[in-house]
Amino acid sequence: MKYISTRDNKKTYNFIDTFLNGLAHDGGLYIPRVIPRLSNDTLKKFSKLNYSNLAYEIIKIYTDNTFSKKELKKIIKNSYKKFDSKNVVKFSRVKKFNLIELYHGPTLAFKDIAMQVIGNMYETILSKNRKKINLVTATSGDTGAAAIDAVKNKKNLRIFVLHPKGKVSVTQRKIMTTVNSKNVFNIAVKGSFDDCQRLVKSMFNDRSFRQSINMSGVNSINWARIVVQIVYYFYSHFQLSKKNKKSVFSVPTGNFGDIYAGYIAYKMGLPISKLIIATNENDLLHKFLMNGIYKPSKVRFSISPSMDIQVASNFERLISSYYNNNSKKISKLMMELNSKGFYKVDKNILKNIKNIFYSNSINAKNTKKTIKSVYEYNNKILDPHSSVGLKALENYYLNNDKKSENLFCLETAHPAKFGETVYKILRKNPKLPIEISKNIKKKEFYKVMPNNLAKIKNYILTNRLH
Ligand SMILES: *Cc1c(COP(=O)(O)O)cnc(C)c1O
């Protein structure tokens, strides 16, 4: 399995390069040179596997011979033992819609599913190569928590997590900041998530800084995260799809990582007929699907904060795929984005994208309404992100006469993680799992810092592992 950068399709990399570097040195994102298409026989074989064995088969394809069979099996086993579902995910149903509960991991969001595996991959790789690294990541609330839980108390690495001060929910913050571990550093940046992401990207693009801290990243641009997220698309389809029907997945979307994993599943041959980009008021991708113009604007703060994003980093990977990995073209578009603040794709490209993607932007009013109506329907409490996903799926269903599809919505977070918001809507407090509610009463550790690259770099340099 060879990888290339979206901005240079000549040079190839192996899995370890993509994993440890995160972002390619030319500023592009790593993508497989070719996405393997699975045969019908393989699909049939995969359809009979339990979650962990399926995860093994899929991750094996992309990690090639990075890990021995025994190592990879162990990584997966250790990663999912903290989940309170034997098969990692659980399913539930609201009317015609299947919900995939992805939040049964230690920090109550879907990001645990990939991050736990990544934490164990780091441990395995670093101890084999006697290397030490420093992870730096930006979070809109959930990535940070998932990453911290995945690497806390591990040897050979430290983690620095930048979150936008006051822009994550109280529970989200506490899950990150109450972890008392010597290798964990939380930084509350006075700015938005996009500011945090920009700071991290600048650090990655500063070669001497990157080298001086042996920097690595676990943001959703890390290819390994995508790989691990592919698994639940396959698993859900195999478990619940009715014979010969194709599947539709509605995905609450911010950075375009989760839904891009669905796209890879589609390219690998999973019968998917639509991927629904469900966004909150930060609707740049919804607008893109209407006019082919990708134009970030100012972030709007919503009740689904993990999707308050205007720079959907992984989207570059999708565009690259539709331009057949033409890295000259992608570099040009990204330069335009830098200089003009937007880029536009060709008409036929947009048409092709719309063959498989559908989008919907759901405002706060409809997000709340959906939480209410689902609760009234069967007492199920949705978190605001999942509610955006379900409403978008409902709209798709109403506007497209395709009753012959399996309808899935990814439930990306546990409602208790956004308990304050849910309480305002339902006058009910969703219950946190006991373990977590105990932990988050502990002392918080974080440093408040201005949105200032030099100061944050300096702080990281001072506290890095070396
Ligand atoms: C991160 C996150 C999302 C968005 O996922 P992307 O991969 O960034 O598109 C949606 N919902 C929740 C709860 C999240 O934490």
CSV table of C-alpha atoms and ligand atoms in Angstrom, one decimal:
chain,number,residue,atom,x,y,z
A,1,MET,CA,0.0,0.0,0.0
A,2,LYS,CA,1.6,3.2,-1.2
A,3,TYR,CA,0.5,6.7,-0.3
A,4,ILE,CA,1.0,10.1,-2.0
A,5,SER,CA,0.3,13.7,-1.1
A,6,THR,CA,-2.7,15.4,-2.6
A,7,ARG,CA,-0.2,18.1,-3.7
A,8,ASP,CA,2.5,15.8,-5.2
A,9,ASN,CA,1.6,12.5,-6.7
A,10,LYS,CA,5.2,11.6,-7.7
A,11,LYS,CA,6.7,10.9,-4.3
A,12,THR,CA,5.4,7.8,-2.4
A,13,TYR,CA,5.2,7.1,1.3
A,14,ASN,CA,4.3,4.1,3.4
A,15,PHE,CA,1.8,3.9,6.2
A,16,ILE,CA,4.3,4.8,9.0
A,17,ASP,CA,5.2,8.1,7.1
A,18,THR,CA,1.6,9.1,6.9
A,19,PHE,CA,1.0,8.1,10.5
A,20,LEU,CA,3.9,9.9,12.1
A,21,ASN,CA,3.9,13.0,9.9
A,22,GLY,CA,0.1,13.6,9.9
A,23,LEU,CA,0.4,16.3,7.3
A,24,ALA,CA,2.6,15.9,4.2
A,25,HIS,CA,5.6,18.2,4.0
A,26,ASP,CA,4.3,20.0,1.0
A,27,GLY,CA,1.2,21.0,3.0
A,28,GLY,CA,-1.0,18.4,1.3
A,29,LEU,CA,-2.8,15.4,2.8
A,30,TYR,CA,-1.8,11.8,2.4
A,31,ILE,CA,-4.0,9.6,0.3
A,32,PRO,CA,-3.7,6.0,-1.0
A,33,ARG,CA,-2.3,6.0,-4.5
A,34,VAL,CA,-5.0,3.5,-5.3
A,35,ILE,CA,-8.0,2.7,-3.2
A,36,PRO,CA,-8.4,-1.1,-3.4
A,37,ARG,CA,-11.7,-2.4,-4.6
A,38,LEU,CA,-12.9,-5.5,-2.7
A,39,SER,CA,-14.3,-8.4,-4.6
A,40,ASN,CA,-17.8,-9.7,-4.0
A,41,ASP,CA,-16.2,-12.8,-2.3
A,42,THR,CA,-14.2,-10.7,0.0
A,43,LEU,CA,-17.3,-8.6,0.9
A,44,LYS,CA,-19.2,-11.7,1.6
A,45,LYS,CA,-16.4,-13.0,3.8
A,46,PHE,CA,-16.2,-9.7,5.7
A,47,SER,CA,-20.0,-9.6,6.2
A,48,LYS,CA,-19.7,-12.6,8.6
A,49,LEU,CA,-17.1,-11.1,10.9
A,50,ASN,CA,-17.5,-9.5,14.3
A,51,TYR,CA,-16.4,-6.0,14.8
A,52,SER,CA,-12.9,-6.6,15.9
A,53,ASN,CA,-12.1,-9.1,13.2
A,54,LEU,CA,-13.6,-6.9,10.6
A,55,ALA,CA,-11.5,-4.0,11.9
A,56,TYR,CA,-8.4,-6.2,11.6
A,57,GLU,CA,-9.1,-7.1,8.0
A,58,ILE,CA,-9.7,-3.5,6.9
A,59,ILE,CA,-6.9,-1.9,8.9
A,60,LYS,CA,-4.6,-4.6,7.7
A,61,ILE,CA,-5.2,-3.5,4.1
A,62,TYR,CA,-4.0,0.1,4.8
A,63,THR,CA,-1.3,-0.6,7.3
A,64,ASP,CA,0.3,-3.3,5.0
A,65,ASN,CA,3.1,-4.9,6.9
A,66,THR,CA,3.6,-2.1,9.5
A,67,PHE,CA,2.4,-4.5,12.2
A,68,SER,CA,2.6,-8.2,12.5
A,69,LYS,CA,-0.7,-10.1,12.7
A,70,LYS,CA,-0.2,-10.6,16.4
A,71,GLU,CA,0.6,-6.9,17.0
A,72,LEU,CA,-2.4,-5.6,15.1
A,73,LYS,CA,-4.8,-8.0,16.7
A,74,LYS,CA,-3.5,-6.9,20.1
A,75,ILE,CA,-3.8,-3.2,19.2
A,76,ILE,CA,-7.4,-3.7,18.3
A,77,LYS,CA,-8.2,-5.8,21.3
A,78,ASN,CA,-6.7,-3.4,23.7
A,79,SER,CA,-8.4,-0.5,22.0
A,80,TYR,CA,-11.9,-1.8,22.4
A,81,LYS,CA,-11.8,-3.4,25.8
A,82,LYS,CA,-12.8,0.0,27.4
A,83,PHE,CA,-15.9,0.2,25.3
A,84,ASP,CA,-19.2,-0.7,26.9
A,85,SER,CA,-20.4,-2.5,23.8
A,86,LYS,CA,-18.9,-5.8,22.8
A,87,ASN,CA,-19.0,-4.9,19.1
A,88,VAL,CA,-17.9,-1.3,19.7
A,89,VAL,CA,-21.1,0.2,18.3
A,90,LYS,CA,-24.8,-0.3,19.1
A,91,PHE,CA,-27.8,0.2,17.0
A,92,SER,CA,-31.2,1.7,17.7
A,93,ARG,CA,-34.1,2.7,15.6
A,94,VAL,CA,-36.4,5.8,15.2
A,95,LYS,CA,-39.2,5.2,12.7
A,96,LYS,CA,-37.5,4.1,9.4
A,97,PHE,CA,-34.1,5.3,10.5
A,98,ASN,CA,-31.3,3.2,11.9
A,99,LEU,CA,-29.1,5.0,14.3
A,100,ILE,CA,-25.5,3.8,14.7
A,101,GLU,CA,-24.5,4.7,18.3
A,102,LEU,CA,-20.8,5.4,18.0
A,103,TYR,CA,-20.3,6.9,21.5
A,104,HIS,CA,-19.7,3.9,23.7
A,105,GLY,CA,-16.0,4.6,24.2
A,106,PRO,CA,-14.3,6.2,27.2
A,107,THR,CA,-14.9,9.9,26.2
A,108,LEU,CA,-18.4,9.4,24.8
A,109,ALA,CA,-17.9,10.5,21.2
A,110,PHE,CA,-17.2,8.6,18.0
A,111,LYS,CA,-13.7,9.8,18.0
A,112,ASP,CA,-12.7,7.2,20.6
A,113,ILE,CA,-13.2,4.5,18.0
A,114,ALA,CA,-10.2,5.7,15.9
A,115,MET,CA,-8.2,7.4,18.6
A,116,GLN,CA,-7.9,4.4,20.9
A,117,VAL,CA,-6.4,2.4,18.0
A,118,ILE,CA,-4.1,5.3,17.2
A,119,GLY,CA,-2.8,5.5,20.8
A,120,ASN,CA,-1.9,1.9,20.7
A,121,MET,CA,-0.4,2.1,17.3
A,122,TYR,CA,1.9,4.9,18.6
A,123,GLU,CA,2.9,2.8,21.6
A,124,THR,CA,3.8,-0.1,19.4
A,125,ILE,CA,5.7,1.9,16.8
A,126,LEU,CA,7.6,4.0,19.2
A,127,SER,CA,8.7,1.3,21.5
A,128,LYS,CA,9.9,-0.8,18.5
A,129,ASN,CA,11.9,2.1,17.1
A,130,ARG,CA,13.0,3.7,20.4
A,131,LYS,CA,11.6,7.0,19.3
A,132,LYS,CA,10.0,9.9,21.2
A,133,ILE,CA,7.4,12.2,19.9
A,134,ASN,CA,5.2,15.2,20.8
A,135,LEU,CA,1.7,15.2,19.6
A,136,VAL,CA,0.1,18.6,19.0
A,137,THR,CA,-3.6,18.8,18.1
A,138,ALA,CA,-6.5,21.2,17.8
A,139,THR,CA,-9.9,20.3,19.1
A,140,SER,CA,-13.4,21.5,18.8
A,141,GLY,CA,-14.1,19.5,21.9
A,142,ASP,CA,-14.1,15.8,21.2
A,143,THR,CA,-10.8,15.0,19.4
A,144,GLY,CA,-8.8,16.4,22.3
A,145,ALA,CA,-10.6,14.3,24.9
A,146,ALA,CA,-10.4,11.2,22.8
A,147,ALA,CA,-6.7,11.7,22.1
A,148,ILE,CA,-5.9,12.4,25.7
A,149,ASP,CA,-7.6,9.3,26.9
A,150,ALA,CA,-5.9,7.3,24.2
A,151,VAL,CA,-2.4,8.4,25.1
A,152,LYS,CA,-2.5,9.3,28.8
A,153,ASN,CA,0.3,7.7,30.9
A,154,LYS,CA,1.9,6.2,27.8
A,155,LYS,CA,5.6,6.3,27.5
A,156,ASN,CA,7.6,7.9,24.7
A,157,LEU,CA,5.1,10.6,23.9
A,158,ARG,CA,3.5,13.8,25.2
A,159,ILE,CA,0.4,15.5,24.0
A,160,PHE,CA,-0.5,19.2,23.6
A,161,VAL,CA,-4.2,19.9,23.0
A,162,LEU,CA,-5.4,23.3,21.9
A,163,HIS,CA,-9.1,24.0,22.5
A,164,PRO,CA,-11.0,27.3,21.9
A,165,LYS,CA,-11.5,28.8,25.3
A,166,GLY,CA,-15.2,28.9,26.3
A,167,LYS,CA,-16.3,27.4,23.1
A,168,VAL,CA,-16.6,23.8,24.1
A,169,SER,CA,-19.2,22.4,26.5
A,170,VAL,CA,-18.4,22.2,30.2
A,171,THR,CA,-18.5,18.5,30.1
A,172,GLN,CA,-16.3,18.3,27.0
A,173,ARG,CA,-13.8,20.5,28.7
A,174,LYS,CA,-13.7,18.6,32.0
A,175,ILE,CA,-13.3,15.3,30.3
A,176,MET,CA,-10.1,16.7,28.8
A,177,THR,CA,-8.7,18.8,31.7
A,178,THR,CA,-9.3,16.5,34.6
A,179,VAL,CA,-6.9,13.9,33.3
A,180,ASN,CA,-3.9,14.2,35.6
A,181,SER,CA,-1.1,12.7,33.7
A,182,LYS,CA,2.4,13.9,33.2
A,183,ASN,CA,2.3,13.6,29.5
A,184,VAL,CA,-0.9,15.6,29.0
A,185,PHE,CA,-0.9,19.4,28.3
A,186,ASN,CA,-4.2,21.3,27.7
A,187,ILE,CA,-4.1,24.8,26.3
A,188,ALA,CA,-7.2,27.0,26.2
A,189,VAL,CA,-6.7,29.4,23.3
A,190,LYS,CA,-8.5,32.7,23.3
A,191,GLY,CA,-10.0,32.2,19.8
A,192,SER,CA,-12.1,29.8,17.7
A,193,PHE,CA,-11.5,26.2,16.7
A,194,ASP,CA,-10.4,27.5,13.3
A,195,ASP,CA,-7.8,29.6,15.1
A,196,CYS,CA,-6.5,26.5,16.9
A,197,GLN,CA,-6.4,24.5,13.7
A,198,ARG,CA,-4.5,27.3,12.0
A,199,LEU,CA,-1.9,27.4,14.8
A,200,VAL,CA,-1.3,23.7,14.6
A,201,LYS,CA,-1.0,23.8,10.8
A,202,SER,CA,1.5,26.6,11.1
A,203,MET,CA,3.6,24.6,13.5
A,204,PHE,CA,3.4,21.6,11.1
A,205,ASN,CA,4.6,23.8,8.3
A,206,ASP,CA,7.5,25.1,10.2
A,207,ARG,CA,10.1,22.5,9.5
A,208,SER,CA,12.6,23.4,12.1
A,209,PHE,CA,10.0,23.6,14.9
A,210,ARG,CA,8.5,20.4,13.7
A,211,GLN,CA,11.9,18.7,13.9
A,212,SER,CA,12.9,20.2,17.1
A,213,ILE,CA,9.9,18.6,18.9
A,214,ASN,CA,9.6,15.5,16.8
A,215,MET,CA,6.0,16.6,16.1
A,216,SER,CA,3.2,14.3,15.2
A,217,GLY,CA,-0.5,14.9,14.9
A,218,VAL,CA,-3.8,13.2,15.6
A,219,ASN,CA,-6.2,15.6,14.0
A,220,SER,CA,-8.7,14.2,11.6
A,221,ILE,CA,-6.3,14.8,8.8
A,222,ASN,CA,-4.3,11.8,10.1
A,223,TRP,CA,-4.8,9.1,7.6
A,224,ALA,CA,-4.9,6.4,10.3
A,225,ARG,CA,-8.1,7.9,11.8
A,226,ILE,CA,-9.8,7.7,8.5
A,227,VAL,CA,-8.8,4.1,8.1
A,228,VAL,CA,-10.2,3.0,11.5
A,229,GLN,CA,-13.5,4.9,10.8
A,230,ILE,CA,-14.1,3.0,7.6
A,231,VAL,CA,-14.9,-0.1,9.7
A,232,TYR,CA,-18.2,0.9,11.1
A,233,TYR,CA,-19.7,1.7,7.7
A,234,PHE,CA,-19.0,-1.8,6.6
A,235,TYR,CA,-20.1,-3.3,9.9
A,236,SER,CA,-23.4,-1.4,10.0
A,237,HIS,CA,-24.3,-2.2,6.4
A,238,PHE,CA,-23.4,-5.9,7.0
A,239,GLN,CA,-25.5,-6.1,10.2
A,240,LEU,CA,-28.6,-4.2,9.3
A,241,SER,CA,-29.0,-3.9,5.5
A,242,LYS,CA,-31.9,-5.7,4.0
A,243,LYS,CA,-31.1,-7.9,1.0
A,244,ASN,CA,-29.8,-6.1,-2.1
A,245,LYS,CA,-30.6,-2.7,-0.8
A,246,LYS,CA,-28.0,0.0,-0.9
A,247,SER,CA,-27.3,2.0,2.1
A,248,VAL,CA,-27.6,5.8,2.8
A,249,PHE,CA,-25.5,7.2,5.6
A,250,SER,CA,-26.2,10.6,7.1
A,251,VAL,CA,-23.1,12.0,8.8
A,252,PRO,CA,-22.9,15.0,11.2
A,253,THR,CA,-20.0,16.8,9.5
A,254,GLY,CA,-17.4,19.3,10.5
A,255,ASN,CA,-13.9,18.6,9.3
A,256,PHE,CA,-15.1,16.0,6.8
A,257,GLY,CA,-13.1,13.2,8.3
A,258,ASP,CA,-15.9,10.8,9.3
A,259,ILE,CA,-17.9,11.1,6.1
A,260,TYR,CA,-14.7,10.8,4.0
A,261,ALA,CA,-14.2,7.4,5.6
A,262,GLY,CA,-17.7,6.6,4.3
A,263,TYR,CA,-16.6,7.7,0.9
A,264,ILE,CA,-13.6,5.3,1.1
A,265,ALA,CA,-15.9,2.5,2.1
A,266,TYR,CA,-18.0,3.3,-1.0
A,267,LYS,CA,-14.8,3.3,-3.2
A,268,MET,CA,-13.9,0.0,-1.8
A,269,GLY,CA,-17.1,-1.4,-3.0
A,270,LEU,CA,-19.6,-1.2,-0.2
A,271,PRO,CA,-23.0,-0.6,-1.8
A,272,ILE,CA,-23.7,2.9,-0.7
A,273,SER,CA,-26.1,5.0,-2.7
A,274,LYS,CA,-25.8,8.3,-0.8
A,275,LEU,CA,-23.6,10.0,1.8
A,276,ILE,CA,-25.4,12.9,3.4
A,277,ILE,CA,-23.3,15.8,4.6
A,278,ALA,CA,-25.3,17.0,7.6
A,279,THR,CA,-24.1,20.4,8.8
A,280,ASN,CA,-25.3,23.0,11.3
A,281,GLU,CA,-25.3,26.7,10.5
A,282,ASN,CA,-21.7,26.4,9.3
A,283,ASP,CA,-22.9,25.4,5.9
A,284,LEU,CA,-20.0,25.9,3.6
A,285,LEU,CA,-20.1,22.3,2.3
A,286,HIS,CA,-23.9,22.6,1.8
A,287,LYS,CA,-23.3,25.7,-0.3
A,288,PHE,CA,-20.5,24.0,-2.1
A,289,LEU,CA,-22.9,21.3,-3.2
A,290,MET,CA,-25.1,24.0,-4.6
A,291,ASN,CA,-22.6,26.0,-6.6
A,292,GLY,CA,-19.2,24.2,-6.6
A,293,ILE,CA,-17.6,27.1,-4.7
A,294,TYR,CA,-15.6,26.2,-1.6
A,295,LYS,CA,-15.5,29.4,0.5
A,296,PRO,CA,-14.9,29.4,4.2
A,297,SER,CA,-16.4,32.4,6.1
A,298,LYS,CA,-16.6,33.3,9.7
A,299,VAL,CA,-17.5,30.6,12.2
A,300,ARG,CA,-20.9,30.7,13.7
A,301,PHE,CA,-21.2,29.3,17.1
A,302,SER,CA,-24.0,26.8,17.4
A,303,ILE,CA,-25.5,24.2,19.8
A,304,SER,CA,-23.4,21.5,18.1
A,305,PRO,CA,-20.0,22.9,18.8
A,306,SER,CA,-17.9,20.0,17.5
A,307,MET,CA,-19.1,21.0,14.0
A,308,ASP,CA,-18.4,24.7,14.3
A,309,ILE,CA,-15.8,24.5,11.6
A,310,GLN,CA,-15.3,26.6,8.4
A,311,VAL,CA,-12.2,24.8,7.1
A,312,ALA,CA,-13.2,21.3,6.3
A,313,SER,CA,-9.6,20.0,6.1
A,314,ASN,CA,-10.3,16.6,4.7
A,315,PHE,CA,-12.3,18.0,1.8
A,316,GLU,CA,-9.1,18.4,-0.1
A,317,ARG,CA,-8.9,14.6,-0.2
A,318,LEU,CA,-12.3,14.3,-1.8
A,319,ILE,CA,-11.6,16.9,-4.4
A,320,SER,CA,-8.3,15.2,-5.1
A,321,SER,CA,-10.2,11.9,-5.7
A,322,TYR,CA,-12.6,13.5,-8.2
A,323,TYR,CA,-9.7,15.1,-10.1
A,324,ASN,CA,-8.0,11.6,-10.3
A,325,ASN,CA,-5.2,12.6,-7.9
A,326,ASN,CA,-4.1,15.4,-10.3
A,327,SER,CA,-1.8,17.1,-7.7
A,328,LYS,CA,-1.0,20.0,-10.0
A,329,LYS,CA,-4.7,20.9,-10.2
A,330,ILE,CA,-5.1,20.4,-6.4
A,331,SER,CA,-2.1,22.6,-5.6
A,332,LYS,CA,-3.6,25.3,-7.9
A,333,LEU,CA,-7.0,25.2,-6.2
A,334,MET,CA,-5.3,25.4,-2.8
A,335,MET,CA,-3.2,28.4,-3.9
A,336,GLU,CA,-6.4,30.1,-5.1
A,337,LEU,CA,-8.0,29.3,-1.7
A,338,ASN,CA,-5.0,31.0,0.0
A,339,SER,CA,-4.9,34.0,-2.2
A,340,LYS,CA,-8.6,34.7,-3.1
A,341,GLY,CA,-10.3,33.0,-0.1
A,342,PHE,CA,-12.2,30.5,-2.3
A,343,TYR,CA,-11.9,28.0,-5.2
A,344,LYS,CA,-14.4,26.7,-7.7
A,345,VAL,CA,-14.5,23.2,-9.2
A,346,ASP,CA,-15.5,22.4,-12.7
A,347,LYS,CA,-19.2,21.7,-13.5
A,348,ASN,CA,-18.7,18.0,-14.3
A,349,ILE,CA,-16.8,17.5,-11.1
A,350,LEU,CA,-19.6,19.0,-9.1
A,351,LYS,CA,-22.1,16.8,-11.0
A,352,ASN,CA,-20.1,13.7,-10.2
A,353,ILE,CA,-19.8,14.6,-6.5
A,354,LYS,CA,-23.5,15.1,-6.3
A,355,ASN,CA,-24.1,11.6,-7.6
A,356,ILE,CA,-23.0,10.2,-4.3
A,357,PHE,CA,-23.2,13.2,-1.9
A,358,TYR,CA,-26.3,15.0,-0.7
A,359,SER,CA,-26.2,17.9,1.8
A,360,ASN,CA,-28.4,19.6,4.3
A,361,SER,CA,-27.9,22.4,6.8
A,362,ILE,CA,-29.9,22.2,9.9
A,363,ASN,CA,-30.4,25.3,12.1
A,364,ALA,CA,-30.7,25.4,15.9
A,365,LYS,CA,-34.5,25.5,15.8
A,366,ASN,CA,-34.8,22.3,13.8
A,367,THR,CA,-32.1,20.6,15.8
A,368,LYS,CA,-34.0,21.3,19.0
A,369,LYS,CA,-37.3,20.2,17.5
A,370,THR,CA,-35.8,16.9,16.4
A,371,ILE,CA,-34.4,16.2,19.9
A,372,LYS,CA,-37.9,16.9,21.3
A,373,SER,CA,-39.8,14.8,18.8
A,374,VAL,CA,-37.5,11.8,19.0
A,375,TYR,CA,-37.8,12.0,22.8
A,376,GLU,CA,-41.5,12.1,22.5
A,377,TYR,CA,-41.5,9.2,20.0
A,378,ASN,CA,-39.5,6.6,22.0
A,379,ASN,CA,-37.7,8.3,25.0
A,380,LYS,CA,-34.4,8.3,23.2
A,381,ILE,CA,-32.3,11.3,23.9
A,382,LEU,CA,-30.2,12.5,20.9
A,383,ASP,CA,-27.2,14.8,21.3
A,384,PRO,CA,-27.3,18.0,19.1
A,385,HIS,CA,-24.8,16.7,16.6
A,386,SER,CA,-26.7,13.5,16.0
A,387,SER,CA,-29.9,15.4,15.8
A,388,VAL,CA,-28.5,17.4,12.9
A,389,GLY,CA,-27.7,14.1,11.2
A,390,LEU,CA,-31.1,12.6,11.8
A,391,LYS,CA,-33.0,15.7,10.6
A,392,ALA,CA,-30.9,15.8,7.4
A,393,LEU,CA,-31.7,12.2,6.9
A,394,GLU,CA,-35.4,12.8,7.3
A,395,ASN,CA,-35.2,15.7,4.8
A,396,TYR,CA,-33.5,13.5,2.4
A,397,TYR,CA,-36.1,10.8,2.8
A,398,LEU,CA,-39.0,13.2,2.3
A,399,ASN,CA,-37.4,14.8,-0.8
A,400,ASN,CA,-36.2,11.7,-2.5
A,401,ASP,CA,-38.5,9.0,-3.5
A,402,LYS,CA,-36.0,6.2,-2.7
A,403,LYS,CA,-37.8,4.0,-0.3
A,404,SER,CA,-35.7,1.1,-1.3
A,405,GLU,CA,-32.6,2.0,0.7
A,406,ASN,CA,-31.3,1.2,4.1
A,407,LEU,CA,-31.3,4.5,6.0
A,408,PHE,CA,-28.5,5.1,8.5
A,409,CYS,CA,-27.7,8.0,10.7
A,410,LEU,CA,-24.4,8.1,12.6
A,411,GLU,CA,-24.8,9.1,16.2
A,412,THR,CA,-21.6,10.9,17.0
A,413,ALA,CA,-21.8,11.8,20.7
A,414,HIS,CA,-23.5,10.7,23.9
A,415,PRO,CA,-26.2,13.3,24.9
A,416,ALA,CA,-24.7,13.7,28.3
A,417,LYS,CA,-21.7,15.3,26.8
A,418,PHE,CA,-24.0,18.2,25.8
A,419,GLY,CA,-26.1,17.9,28.9
A,420,GLU,CA,-26.6,21.7,29.4
A,421,THR,CA,-28.1,22.1,25.9
A,422,VAL,CA,-30.2,19.0,26.2
A,423,TYR,CA,-31.5,20.1,29.5
A,424,LYS,CA,-32.7,23.4,28.1
A,425,ILE,CA,-34.7,21.5,25.4
A,426,LEU,CA,-36.1,18.6,27.3
A,427,ARG,CA,-35.8,19.8,31.0
A,428,LYS,CA,-34.2,16.5,31.5
A,429,ASN,CA,-30.6,15.7,32.3
A,430,PRO,CA,-29.1,12.8,30.3
A,431,LYS,CA,-27.1,10.6,32.6
A,432,LEU,CA,-23.4,10.4,32.4
A,433,PRO,CA,-21.8,7.0,32.9
A,434,ILE,CA,-20.8,6.7,36.5
A,435,GLU,CA,-17.0,6.4,35.8
A,436,ILE,CA,-17.0,9.7,33.9
A,437,SER,CA,-19.2,11.6,36.3
A,438,LYS,CA,-16.8,10.7,39.1
A,439,ASN,CA,-13.7,11.6,37.1
A,440,ILE,CA,-14.9,15.0,36.0
A,441,LYS,CA,-15.3,16.3,39.5
A,442,LYS,CA,-11.6,16.2,39.9
A,443,LYS,CA,-9.2,19.2,39.6
A,444,GLU,CA,-8.8,20.7,36.1
A,445,PHE,CA,-5.4,21.3,34.5
A,446,TYR,CA,-5.1,23.7,31.6
A,447,LYS,CA,-3.2,26.8,30.6
A,448,VAL,CA,-5.0,29.8,29.1
A,449,MET,CA,-3.1,31.4,26.3
A,450,PRO,CA,-3.6,34.1,23.7
A,451,ASN,CA,-4.1,33.3,20.0
A,452,ASN,CA,-0.4,33.8,19.4
A,453,LEU,CA,1.7,31.4,17.5
A,454,ALA,CA,5.1,32.4,19.0
A,455,LYS,CA,3.9,32.1,22.6
A,456,ILE,CA,2.3,28.8,22.1
A,457,LYS,CA,5.3,27.4,20.3
A,458,ASN,CA,7.5,28.6,23.1
A,459,TYR,CA,5.2,26.9,25.7
A,460,ILE,CA,5.4,23.6,23.8
A,461,LEU,CA,9.2,23.8,23.3
A,462,THR,CA,9.6,24.3,27.1
A,463,ASN,CA,7.4,21.4,28.0
A,464,ARG,CA,8.2,18.9,25.1
A,465,LEU,CA,9.5,15.4,25.6
A,466,HIS,CA,13.1,15.1,24.4
B,1,LIG,C1,-15.9,15.6,15.5
B,1,LIG,C2,-17.3,15.5,15.6
B,1,LIG,C3,-18.1,15.7,14.4
B,1,LIG,C4,-17.6,16.0,13.1
B,1,LIG,O1,-16.8,15.0,12.5
B,1,LIG,P1,-15.8,15.3,11.3
B,1,LIG,O2,-15.0,14.1,11.1
B,1,LIG,O3,-14.9,16.5,11.8
B,1,LIG,O4,-16.6,15.8,10.2
B,1,LIG,C5,-19.5,15.5,14.6
B,1,LIG,N1,-20.0,15.2,15.8
B,1,LIG,C6,-19.3,15.1,16.9
B,1,LIG,C7,-19.9,14.8,18.2
B,1,LIG,C8,-17.9,15.2,16.8
B,1,LIG,O5,-17.1,15.1,17.9
